[in-house]
Coordinates of C-alpha atoms in Angstrom, one line a residue:
M1 CA 43.0 171.2 1.7
T2 CA 42.5 174.9 0.9
E3 CA 42.2 175.9 -2.7
K4 CA 45.4 177.6 -4.0
L5 CA 45.2 181.4 -3.9
D6 CA 45.3 183.1 -7.3
I7 CA 46.3 186.6 -6.1
D8 CA 46.2 188.1 -9.7
H9 CA 42.6 186.9 -10.0
L10 CA 41.6 188.2 -6.5
R11 CA 43.2 191.6 -7.2
Q12 CA 40.8 192.1 -10.1
W13 CA 38.2 193.0 -7.5
I14 CA 40.2 196.2 -6.6
G15 CA 38.1 199.2 -7.5
R16 CA 34.7 197.4 -7.3
T17 CA 32.0 199.5 -5.7
T18 CA 28.6 199.0 -4.1
E19 CA 26.1 201.3 -2.4
A20 CA 23.3 200.7 0.1
T21 CA 20.8 202.9 2.0
D22 CA 19.0 202.5 5.3
I23 CA 17.2 204.5 8.0
V24 CA 18.5 205.1 11.5
T25 CA 15.4 204.1 13.5
A26 CA 14.7 204.7 17.2
Q27 CA 14.3 201.0 17.7
L28 CA 17.8 200.3 16.3
V29 CA 19.3 203.0 18.5
M30 CA 17.6 201.6 21.6
G31 CA 18.9 198.1 20.8
L32 CA 22.5 199.3 20.2
R33 CA 22.5 201.4 23.3
A34 CA 21.4 198.4 25.3
T35 CA 24.1 196.2 23.8
L36 CA 26.8 198.9 24.4
F37 CA 25.9 199.0 28.2
Q38 CA 24.3 202.5 27.8
E39 CA 21.1 204.0 29.1
V40 CA 18.5 202.9 26.6
G41 CA 16.2 205.9 27.0
E42 CA 13.5 206.9 24.5
P43 CA 15.4 208.2 21.5
K44 CA 13.5 210.8 19.4
K45 CA 14.0 212.1 15.8
G46 CA 17.2 214.2 15.7
D47 CA 18.8 212.5 18.7
A48 CA 22.4 211.3 18.1
A49 CA 22.9 207.6 17.6
P50 CA 25.8 205.6 19.0
F51 CA 28.9 206.5 17.0
T52 CA 29.2 203.1 15.3
V53 CA 25.5 202.7 14.4
H54 CA 26.6 202.6 10.7
W55 CA 27.8 199.0 11.3
C56 CA 24.2 198.1 11.8
L57 CA 22.8 199.8 8.7
A58 CA 22.1 198.4 5.2
Q59 CA 23.8 195.1 5.9
P60 CA 23.7 192.7 2.8
V61 CA 20.7 190.3 2.9
F62 CA 21.1 186.9 1.1
P63 CA 18.7 184.0 1.0
M64 CA 19.6 180.9 3.1
S65 CA 20.5 179.0 -0.1
M66 CA 23.3 181.5 -0.7
L67 CA 25.0 181.1 2.6
G68 CA 28.3 179.1 3.1
P69 CA 29.0 176.6 5.9
D70 CA 30.3 179.4 8.1
G71 CA 27.1 181.4 7.9
H72 CA 28.6 184.0 5.6
P73 CA 27.4 184.5 2.0
T74 CA 29.2 182.3 -0.4
R75 CA 32.4 183.8 -1.7
G76 CA 32.4 186.2 -4.6
G77 CA 30.1 189.2 -5.5
F78 CA 31.4 192.5 -4.0
L79 CA 34.1 190.9 -1.9
P80 CA 36.7 188.8 -3.8
P81 CA 36.2 185.0 -3.6
V82 CA 39.1 184.3 -1.2
P83 CA 39.3 180.5 -0.7
L84 CA 40.7 180.6 2.8
P85 CA 38.0 179.4 5.3
R86 CA 38.5 181.6 8.3
R87 CA 37.4 185.2 8.0
M88 CA 37.7 188.0 10.6
W89 CA 38.1 191.8 10.9
A90 CA 41.8 192.6 11.3
G91 CA 41.3 196.3 12.1
G92 CA 40.8 199.5 10.3
E93 CA 40.5 203.3 10.6
I94 CA 37.5 205.5 11.1
E95 CA 37.1 209.3 10.7
F96 CA 34.1 210.7 12.5
L97 CA 32.9 213.9 10.8
Q98 CA 29.4 214.3 12.2
P99 CA 27.0 212.0 14.2
L100 CA 24.2 210.1 12.6
Q101 CA 20.8 210.9 14.1
V102 CA 17.5 209.1 14.6
G103 CA 15.5 209.5 11.4
D104 CA 18.4 210.0 9.1
E105 CA 18.5 208.2 5.7
S106 CA 22.1 207.0 5.5
T107 CA 23.9 205.9 2.4
R108 CA 27.0 203.8 2.5
T109 CA 29.3 203.7 -0.6
S110 CA 31.9 201.0 -0.5
R111 CA 35.0 200.3 -2.6
I112 CA 37.5 197.4 -2.6
A113 CA 40.8 199.3 -2.0
D114 CA 43.4 196.5 -1.9
V115 CA 44.0 192.7 -1.8
Q116 CA 47.2 191.4 -0.4
V117 CA 48.6 187.9 0.5
K118 CA 51.0 187.4 3.4
T119 CA 52.5 184.6 5.4
G120 CA 52.1 184.5 9.2
S121 CA 52.5 182.1 12.1
T122 CA 49.2 180.4 11.2
G123 CA 50.0 180.1 7.5
T124 CA 48.7 182.0 4.5
L125 CA 46.8 185.2 5.2
C126 CA 44.8 187.3 2.7
F127 CA 44.0 190.9 3.6
V128 CA 41.1 192.7 1.9
S129 CA 40.8 196.4 2.5
V130 CA 37.5 198.0 2.0
E131 CA 36.9 201.8 2.0
H132 CA 33.4 203.1 3.1
S133 CA 31.9 206.6 3.0
I134 CA 28.7 207.0 5.0
S135 CA 26.5 210.0 4.4
S136 CA 23.4 211.6 6.0
P137 CA 21.1 214.4 4.8
R138 CA 23.8 216.8 6.2
G139 CA 26.6 215.4 4.1
T140 CA 29.4 212.9 4.8
A141 CA 29.2 211.6 8.3
I142 CA 31.9 208.9 8.4
R143 CA 34.9 207.7 6.3
E144 CA 36.2 204.3 7.1
R145 CA 38.7 201.6 6.0
Q146 CA 38.0 198.1 7.1
D147 CA 40.7 195.4 6.9
I148 CA 39.3 191.9 6.6
V149 CA 41.7 188.9 7.1
Y150 CA 41.1 185.4 5.7
R151 CA 43.3 182.6 6.9
E152 CA 43.8 178.9 6.8
M153 CA 42.0 176.4 9.1
T154 CA 44.5 175.1 11.7
S155 CA 43.9 172.2 14.1
S156 CA 45.3 174.1 17.1
A157 CA 46.7 177.4 18.1
P158 CA 50.4 178.0 17.6
A159 CA 52.6 177.3 20.6
S160 CA 53.6 180.5 22.4
A161 CA 57.4 180.9 22.4
K162 CA 57.4 182.9 25.6
A163 CA 55.2 184.0 28.5
P164 CA 52.9 186.9 27.8
P165 CA 54.1 190.3 29.0
P166 CA 52.6 191.9 32.1
P167 CA 49.2 193.4 31.5
P168 CA 49.3 197.1 30.7
T169 CA 48.2 199.5 33.4
A170 CA 45.1 201.6 32.5
Q171 CA 44.2 205.1 33.7
H172 CA 40.5 204.4 32.9
R173 CA 38.9 201.0 32.9
E174 CA 35.5 199.4 32.6
T175 CA 34.7 195.7 33.0
H176 CA 31.9 193.6 31.5
V177 CA 31.2 189.9 30.9
S178 CA 31.2 188.5 27.3
D179 CA 27.8 186.8 27.8
P180 CA 26.5 184.7 24.8
V181 CA 23.3 186.8 24.9
L182 CA 25.5 189.9 24.3
L183 CA 27.1 188.3 21.3
F184 CA 23.7 187.2 20.0
R185 CA 22.3 190.7 20.3
Y186 CA 25.1 192.2 18.3
S187 CA 24.9 189.5 15.6
A188 CA 21.2 190.4 15.4
L189 CA 21.7 194.1 15.2
T190 CA 24.3 193.8 12.4
F191 CA 22.5 190.9 10.6
N192 CA 25.7 188.9 11.0
G193 CA 25.2 185.2 10.3
H194 CA 28.8 184.2 11.0
R195 CA 28.5 181.1 13.1
I196 CA 31.6 181.7 15.2
H197 CA 29.6 184.2 17.3
Y198 CA 26.6 182.0 18.2
D199 CA 27.0 178.3 17.2
R200 CA 29.2 176.7 19.9
D201 CA 29.3 173.3 18.2
Y202 CA 30.5 174.9 14.9
V203 CA 33.1 177.2 16.5
T204 CA 34.6 174.4 18.7
K205 CA 34.3 171.4 16.5
V206 CA 34.8 172.9 13.0
E207 CA 37.0 175.9 13.5
G208 CA 38.8 174.6 16.6
Y209 CA 38.3 177.5 19.0
P210 CA 37.6 177.0 22.7
G211 CA 34.3 179.0 22.6
L212 CA 32.2 181.6 20.9
I213 CA 34.2 184.6 19.6
F214 CA 33.4 188.2 20.6
H215 CA 32.9 190.4 17.5
G216 CA 35.8 192.6 16.6
P217 CA 33.4 195.5 15.7
L218 CA 31.7 195.2 19.1
Q219 CA 35.0 195.6 20.8
A220 CA 35.8 198.6 18.6
A221 CA 32.4 200.1 19.3
L222 CA 32.9 199.8 23.1
I223 CA 36.4 201.4 22.8
I224 CA 35.1 204.3 20.8
E225 CA 32.2 205.0 23.2
M226 CA 34.6 205.0 26.1
A227 CA 36.9 207.4 24.3
A228 CA 34.0 209.8 23.6
K229 CA 32.7 209.6 27.2
L230 CA 36.2 210.6 28.4
H231 CA 36.1 213.6 26.0
G232 CA 32.8 215.1 27.0
G233 CA 30.8 213.0 24.6
K234 CA 32.8 213.9 21.5
A235 CA 33.9 211.2 19.1
P236 CA 37.5 211.3 18.0
K237 CA 38.3 212.8 14.7
K238 CA 40.2 209.6 13.8
F239 CA 40.3 206.2 15.4
T240 CA 42.8 203.5 14.2
Y241 CA 42.6 199.9 15.6
R242 CA 43.7 196.4 15.0
G243 CA 42.8 193.0 16.5
L244 CA 45.5 191.1 18.4
Q245 CA 43.9 187.9 19.5
P246 CA 40.3 186.5 19.9
L247 CA 38.2 187.3 22.9
F248 CA 35.9 184.5 24.0
E249 CA 32.5 184.1 25.6
G250 CA 31.9 183.6 29.3
T251 CA 34.8 185.6 30.7
E252 CA 35.2 189.0 32.1
F253 CA 36.8 191.5 29.8
S254 CA 37.8 195.2 30.1
V255 CA 37.7 198.3 28.1
N256 CA 40.8 200.5 28.9
A257 CA 42.2 203.9 28.1
N258 CA 45.3 206.0 28.7
E259 CA 45.7 209.6 28.0
T260 CA 48.7 210.5 25.7
D261 CA 50.1 213.8 24.4
A262 CA 48.6 213.0 21.0
G263 CA 45.2 211.8 22.2
M264 CA 44.4 208.4 23.7
E265 CA 45.6 204.8 23.6
L266 CA 42.7 202.3 24.1
W267 CA 42.3 198.6 24.2
T268 CA 40.1 195.7 25.2
A269 CA 41.6 192.9 27.3
N270 CA 40.6 189.4 28.4
A271 CA 40.3 188.2 31.9
D272 CA 44.1 187.8 32.2
G273 CA 44.5 191.5 31.3
Q274 CA 46.1 190.6 27.9
P275 CA 45.0 193.0 25.1
T276 CA 42.7 191.6 22.5
M277 CA 42.3 194.8 20.4
K278 CA 44.3 198.0 20.5
G279 CA 43.4 201.4 19.1
T280 CA 44.5 205.1 19.1
A281 CA 42.2 208.0 19.1
V282 CA 43.0 211.7 18.2
W283 CA 40.8 214.7 18.5

């Protein structure tokens, strides 16, 4: 049974901050380009990195003895010790001010902005919002809010009350396959030990999912790169997104975009065409 949530205790983490610094290397940029289905090339000092390279920088490093059964660090520290066992990115918002470049020393300053408890179809949910500011030698490069959701362990997915709606039609569409090697590469680039992305026995037998789970940030990264490609290589000023349902390994998935009066609507979709993440971008 999950430990009872003490929301007053968890909200004491609001306002906590941490800071970390890292270097944007050519090797990192090559690896991320390859993982995002881009031309790898030979990046040189001063070349622009992929727009979400900051998700690969200065990731926390803990000894093996400090990892929990899911591969994440044990609860507490900077993030509040939410006792719910399942953890995923729920969504967020990113402001792109200037690109990070090969050779940049980048500093990320992070702050716990909010902690809220809600009840959903799968039980109790705890949302932790984290604000980040990422800087380069030229000043602030990115401002971001990440929404992390913790939820209860359930033995099966909730029954659907009705058939899914027809898949949306896209003006622009790219398709790829969610290969386990792709998931491993992104876990390695982001130093992400979360076992749902690479340990099939764990994700199916412990957490009860049908297969390895595609990273939420990787879906968002592919969406952002498509948005920029459709706008002459320019990142949106603001990108807001939220996860809708898990995307699993071994299936075809698509990255989709529609032009709107305000900017773009973008989403990833599973092999059935059902959206797994949605976002809006404005320039």
